[in-house]
């Protein structure tokens, strides 16, 4: 018996990995975060599988279900949205399983900052931004380390993918305008790849008002950075005719 932590991707059932889908197809027990993982992904569970929505459960209750599956010798799929290594809260689950002697593995998933694909944008552009910072702001669930305050990260000028912070959007704007300016592109990506996907495009100066008008209050990623404008970037040297490397040696 094994507990399989599986990244379910951003939402669309066909954006889960092949490995993840195959694991779901053969697991007689499936636990999923119902507030974040669409039920379309559960269409792959085998007939008669026990499907459990963990949204209303505590950690102890989740682990109890996994322990029960272990005692019955049943493999369990544990679905998390996006990639489980990012804000997936799987660390505490794995530690509990380890203490109980329950084997587990992790299958990665398409992360939520794949919203860049829906936008048709590259997050790293030559001479504009070559760094992407994945972060969040402090909420009721857990605080942020002081060294990772948004004001410190903003001073770098990198492209920012700010998770779990749509309710803190006013604070995000206040923290970043001194570094990026009010005209810097900002995008709120709501439920990317879901049927009700919304991409709210604006600037740091107006993105809060636009998000309020769209009534976006949860399940959204905030992207900030000059790379989102896709303007004024130099071309990468990767494919330049005079750039030679092992796979494309200099021609005679």
Coordinates of C-alpha atoms in Angstrom, one line a residue:
X1 CA 0.0 0.0 0.0
X2 CA 1.2 3.5 -0.9
X3 CA -0.2 7.0 -0.5
X4 CA 0.4 8.9 -3.7
X5 CA 0.5 12.7 -3.3
X6 CA -0.5 13.9 -6.8
X7 CA -0.3 17.4 -8.3
X8 CA -3.6 17.8 -10.0
X9 CA -2.5 20.9 -12.0
X10 CA -4.3 24.2 -12.4
X11 CA -7.7 22.7 -13.0
X12 CA -8.3 21.3 -16.5
X13 CA -8.5 17.5 -16.3
X14 CA -6.1 17.2 -19.3
X15 CA -3.4 19.2 -17.6
X16 CA -2.7 16.6 -15.0
X17 CA 0.4 14.5 -15.8
X18 CA 0.1 11.1 -17.4
X19 CA 1.6 9.5 -14.3
X20 CA -0.8 11.3 -12.0
X21 CA -3.9 10.2 -14.1
X22 CA -2.7 6.6 -14.2
X23 CA -2.3 6.6 -10.4
X24 CA -5.8 7.9 -9.9
X25 CA -7.2 5.2 -12.2
X26 CA -5.9 2.4 -10.0
X27 CA -6.3 3.8 -6.5
X28 CA -9.4 2.6 -4.6
X29 CA -9.2 5.5 -2.2
X30 CA -9.0 9.1 -3.4
X31 CA -8.7 12.2 -1.2
X32 CA -8.9 15.6 -2.9
X33 CA -9.0 19.2 -1.9
X34 CA -12.6 19.9 -3.1
X35 CA -12.3 23.7 -3.0
X36 CA -9.3 23.7 -5.4
X37 CA -9.5 20.5 -7.4
X38 CA -12.4 20.2 -9.9
X39 CA -14.5 17.1 -9.9
X40 CA -13.7 16.5 -13.5
X41 CA -10.3 15.1 -12.5
X42 CA -12.1 12.5 -10.4
X43 CA -13.7 11.0 -13.4
X44 CA -10.7 8.8 -13.6
X45 CA -11.2 7.0 -10.3
X46 CA -12.0 3.3 -10.6
X47 CA -15.6 2.1 -10.1
X48 CA -16.5 1.8 -6.4
X49 CA -13.6 3.9 -5.3
X50 CA -14.0 5.8 -2.0
X51 CA -13.8 9.5 -2.8
X52 CA -13.2 12.0 0.1
X53 CA -13.3 15.8 0.0
X54 CA -10.7 17.0 2.4
X55 CA -11.8 20.7 2.3
X56 CA -13.8 20.5 5.6
X57 CA -11.4 18.1 7.3
X58 CA -8.6 18.7 9.8
X59 CA -5.1 17.2 9.4
X60 CA -5.9 14.5 12.0
X61 CA -9.0 13.5 10.1
X62 CA -7.1 13.3 6.8
X63 CA -4.4 11.2 8.3
X64 CA -7.0 8.9 9.8
X65 CA -8.5 8.2 6.4
X66 CA -5.0 7.4 5.0
X67 CA -4.3 5.2 8.0
X68 CA -7.5 3.3 7.4
X69 CA -6.6 2.8 3.8
X70 CA -3.1 1.5 4.9
X71 CA -4.7 -0.9 7.3
X72 CA -6.9 -2.3 4.6
X73 CA -4.0 -2.6 2.2
X74 CA -5.5 -0.1 -0.3
X75 CA -3.5 2.4 -2.3
X76 CA -4.6 6.0 -1.8
X77 CA -4.4 9.0 -4.2
X78 CA -4.1 12.3 -2.3
X79 CA -4.8 15.1 -4.8
X80 CA -3.5 18.7 -4.4
X81 CA -4.0 21.6 -6.8
X82 CA -1.1 22.8 -8.9
X83 CA 2.2 21.2 -7.9
X84 CA 2.1 19.8 -4.3
X85 CA 5.5 21.2 -3.5
X86 CA 4.2 24.8 -3.6
X87 CA 1.9 25.8 -0.8
X88 CA 0.5 22.3 -0.8
X89 CA 0.7 21.6 3.0
X90 CA 2.0 18.2 2.2
X91 CA 5.0 18.4 4.6
X92 CA 3.0 17.8 7.7
X93 CA 1.1 15.0 6.1
X94 CA 4.3 13.2 5.0
X95 CA 5.8 13.6 8.5
X96 CA 2.7 12.0 10.0
X97 CA 2.8 9.1 7.5
X98 CA 6.5 8.6 8.2
X99 CA 5.8 8.4 11.9
X100 CA 3.1 5.8 11.2
X101 CA 5.3 3.7 8.9
X102 CA 3.0 4.4 5.9
X103 CA 4.9 4.5 2.5
X104 CA 4.2 7.5 0.2
X105 CA 5.5 9.1 -2.9
X106 CA 5.0 12.4 -4.7
X107 CA 4.0 13.0 -8.4
X108 CA 4.5 16.6 -9.5
X109 CA 1.9 18.7 -11.2
X110 CA 1.6 21.7 -13.5
X111 CA 2.0 24.7 -11.1
X112 CA -0.4 27.6 -10.9
X113 CA 2.1 30.1 -12.4
X114 CA 1.4 28.2 -15.7
X115 CA -1.1 31.1 -15.9
X116 CA 1.6 32.6 -18.2
X117 CA 0.5 30.1 -20.8
X118 CA -3.1 31.4 -20.8
X119 CA -1.6 34.9 -21.0
X120 CA 0.6 34.0 -23.9
X121 CA 3.6 35.5 -22.1
X122 CA 7.1 34.5 -21.1
X123 CA 7.9 35.4 -17.5
X124 CA 11.6 35.8 -18.2
X125 CA 12.7 38.2 -20.9
X126 CA 16.3 39.1 -21.8
X127 CA 17.5 42.4 -20.2
X128 CA 14.1 42.9 -18.5
X129 CA 13.6 40.0 -16.0
X130 CA 15.6 36.8 -15.7
X131 CA 14.2 35.8 -12.3
X132 CA 10.8 34.7 -11.2
X133 CA 9.9 34.8 -7.5
X134 CA 7.1 32.6 -6.1
X135 CA 5.8 34.0 -2.9
X136 CA 2.7 34.9 -0.9
X137 CA 1.6 37.4 1.8
X138 CA 0.7 36.8 5.4
X139 CA -2.8 35.5 6.0
X140 CA -4.7 34.0 8.8
X141 CA -3.3 30.5 8.0
X142 CA 0.4 31.2 8.6
X143 CA 2.8 34.2 8.9
X144 CA 5.6 35.1 6.5
X145 CA 9.3 35.1 7.6
X146 CA 10.3 38.8 8.0
X147 CA 13.2 38.4 5.6
X148 CA 10.7 37.5 2.9
X149 CA 8.5 40.6 3.2
X150 CA 7.1 41.7 -0.1
X151 CA 9.0 45.0 0.2
X152 CA 12.3 43.2 0.3
X153 CA 11.4 41.0 -2.6
X154 CA 10.1 43.9 -4.7
X155 CA 13.4 45.6 -4.4
X156 CA 14.9 42.9 -6.7
X157 CA 12.6 43.9 -9.6
X158 CA 12.0 40.3 -10.7
X159 CA 8.7 39.0 -12.1
X160 CA 6.5 38.1 -9.1
X161 CA 4.0 35.3 -8.9
X162 CA 2.1 36.0 -5.7
X163 CA 0.0 33.2 -4.4
X164 CA -2.9 33.1 -1.9
X165 CA -3.0 36.9 -1.7
X166 CA -6.0 38.2 -3.6
X167 CA -7.6 39.3 -0.4
X168 CA -4.4 41.2 0.4
X169 CA -4.3 43.0 -3.0
X170 CA -4.3 46.5 -1.5
X171 CA -1.3 45.7 0.6
X172 CA 0.5 44.1 -2.4
X173 CA 0.0 47.2 -4.4
X174 CA 1.2 49.5 -1.6
X175 CA 4.3 47.4 -1.1
X176 CA 5.3 47.2 -4.8
X177 CA 4.5 50.6 -6.3
X178 CA 7.7 52.2 -4.8
X179 CA 9.8 49.6 -6.7
X180 CA 7.9 48.9 -9.9
X181 CA 5.8 52.1 -10.4
X182 CA 2.1 52.4 -10.8
X183 CA 2.3 51.7 -14.6
X184 CA 3.9 48.3 -14.1
X185 CA 1.8 45.5 -15.6
X186 CA -0.2 43.5 -13.0
X187 CA -2.5 40.5 -13.8
X188 CA -5.0 38.7 -11.6
X189 CA -5.3 35.1 -13.0
X190 CA -8.5 33.5 -11.6
X191 CA -9.0 29.7 -11.9
X192 CA -6.8 29.3 -14.9
X193 CA -7.9 26.4 -17.2
X194 CA -11.3 26.1 -15.4
X195 CA -14.5 26.8 -17.4
X196 CA -14.9 30.1 -15.6
X197 CA -11.3 31.3 -16.0
X198 CA -10.7 35.1 -15.8
X199 CA -7.6 37.0 -16.7
X200 CA -7.8 40.5 -15.3
X201 CA -5.1 42.6 -16.9
X202 CA -4.1 46.0 -15.6
X203 CA -1.3 47.9 -13.8
X204 CA -0.3 48.2 -10.2
X205 CA -2.2 51.5 -10.3
X206 CA -5.6 50.0 -11.3
X207 CA -5.5 46.2 -10.7
X208 CA -7.2 46.4 -7.3
X209 CA -10.2 48.2 -8.7
X210 CA -10.4 45.9 -11.7
X211 CA -10.3 42.8 -9.4
X212 CA -13.0 44.3 -7.2
X213 CA -15.2 45.0 -10.2
X214 CA -14.8 41.4 -11.3
X215 CA -15.7 40.2 -7.8
X216 CA -12.5 38.1 -7.5
X217 CA -12.0 37.2 -3.9
X218 CA -10.3 33.7 -3.9
X219 CA -8.5 31.1 -6.0
X220 CA -6.4 33.7 -7.9
X221 CA -2.8 34.3 -8.7
X222 CA -1.3 37.8 -8.9
X223 CA 1.5 38.3 -11.4
X224 CA 3.5 41.5 -11.4
X225 CA 6.5 42.6 -13.5
X226 CA 7.7 44.4 -16.7
X227 CA 8.1 41.1 -18.5
X228 CA 4.3 40.8 -18.7
X229 CA 4.2 43.8 -21.1
X230 CA 6.3 41.8 -23.6
X231 CA 7.7 45.0 -25.0
X232 CA 11.2 46.3 -25.4
X233 CA 13.0 43.0 -24.7
X234 CA 16.2 42.0 -26.5
X235 CA 16.1 38.7 -28.3
X236 CA 17.6 35.7 -26.5
X237 CA 21.1 34.7 -27.6
X238 CA 20.0 31.1 -27.6
X239 CA 19.1 31.0 -31.2
X240 CA 21.3 33.7 -32.5
X241 CA 23.1 32.8 -35.8
X242 CA 26.5 33.7 -34.3
X243 CA 25.9 31.8 -31.0
X244 CA 27.6 28.5 -31.2
X245 CA 27.5 25.6 -28.8
X246 CA 27.9 21.8 -28.6
X247 CA 24.7 21.0 -30.5
X248 CA 25.2 23.8 -33.0
X249 CA 28.9 24.1 -33.7
X250 CA 30.5 26.8 -35.8
X251 CA 30.1 26.2 -39.5
X252 CA 33.0 26.2 -41.9

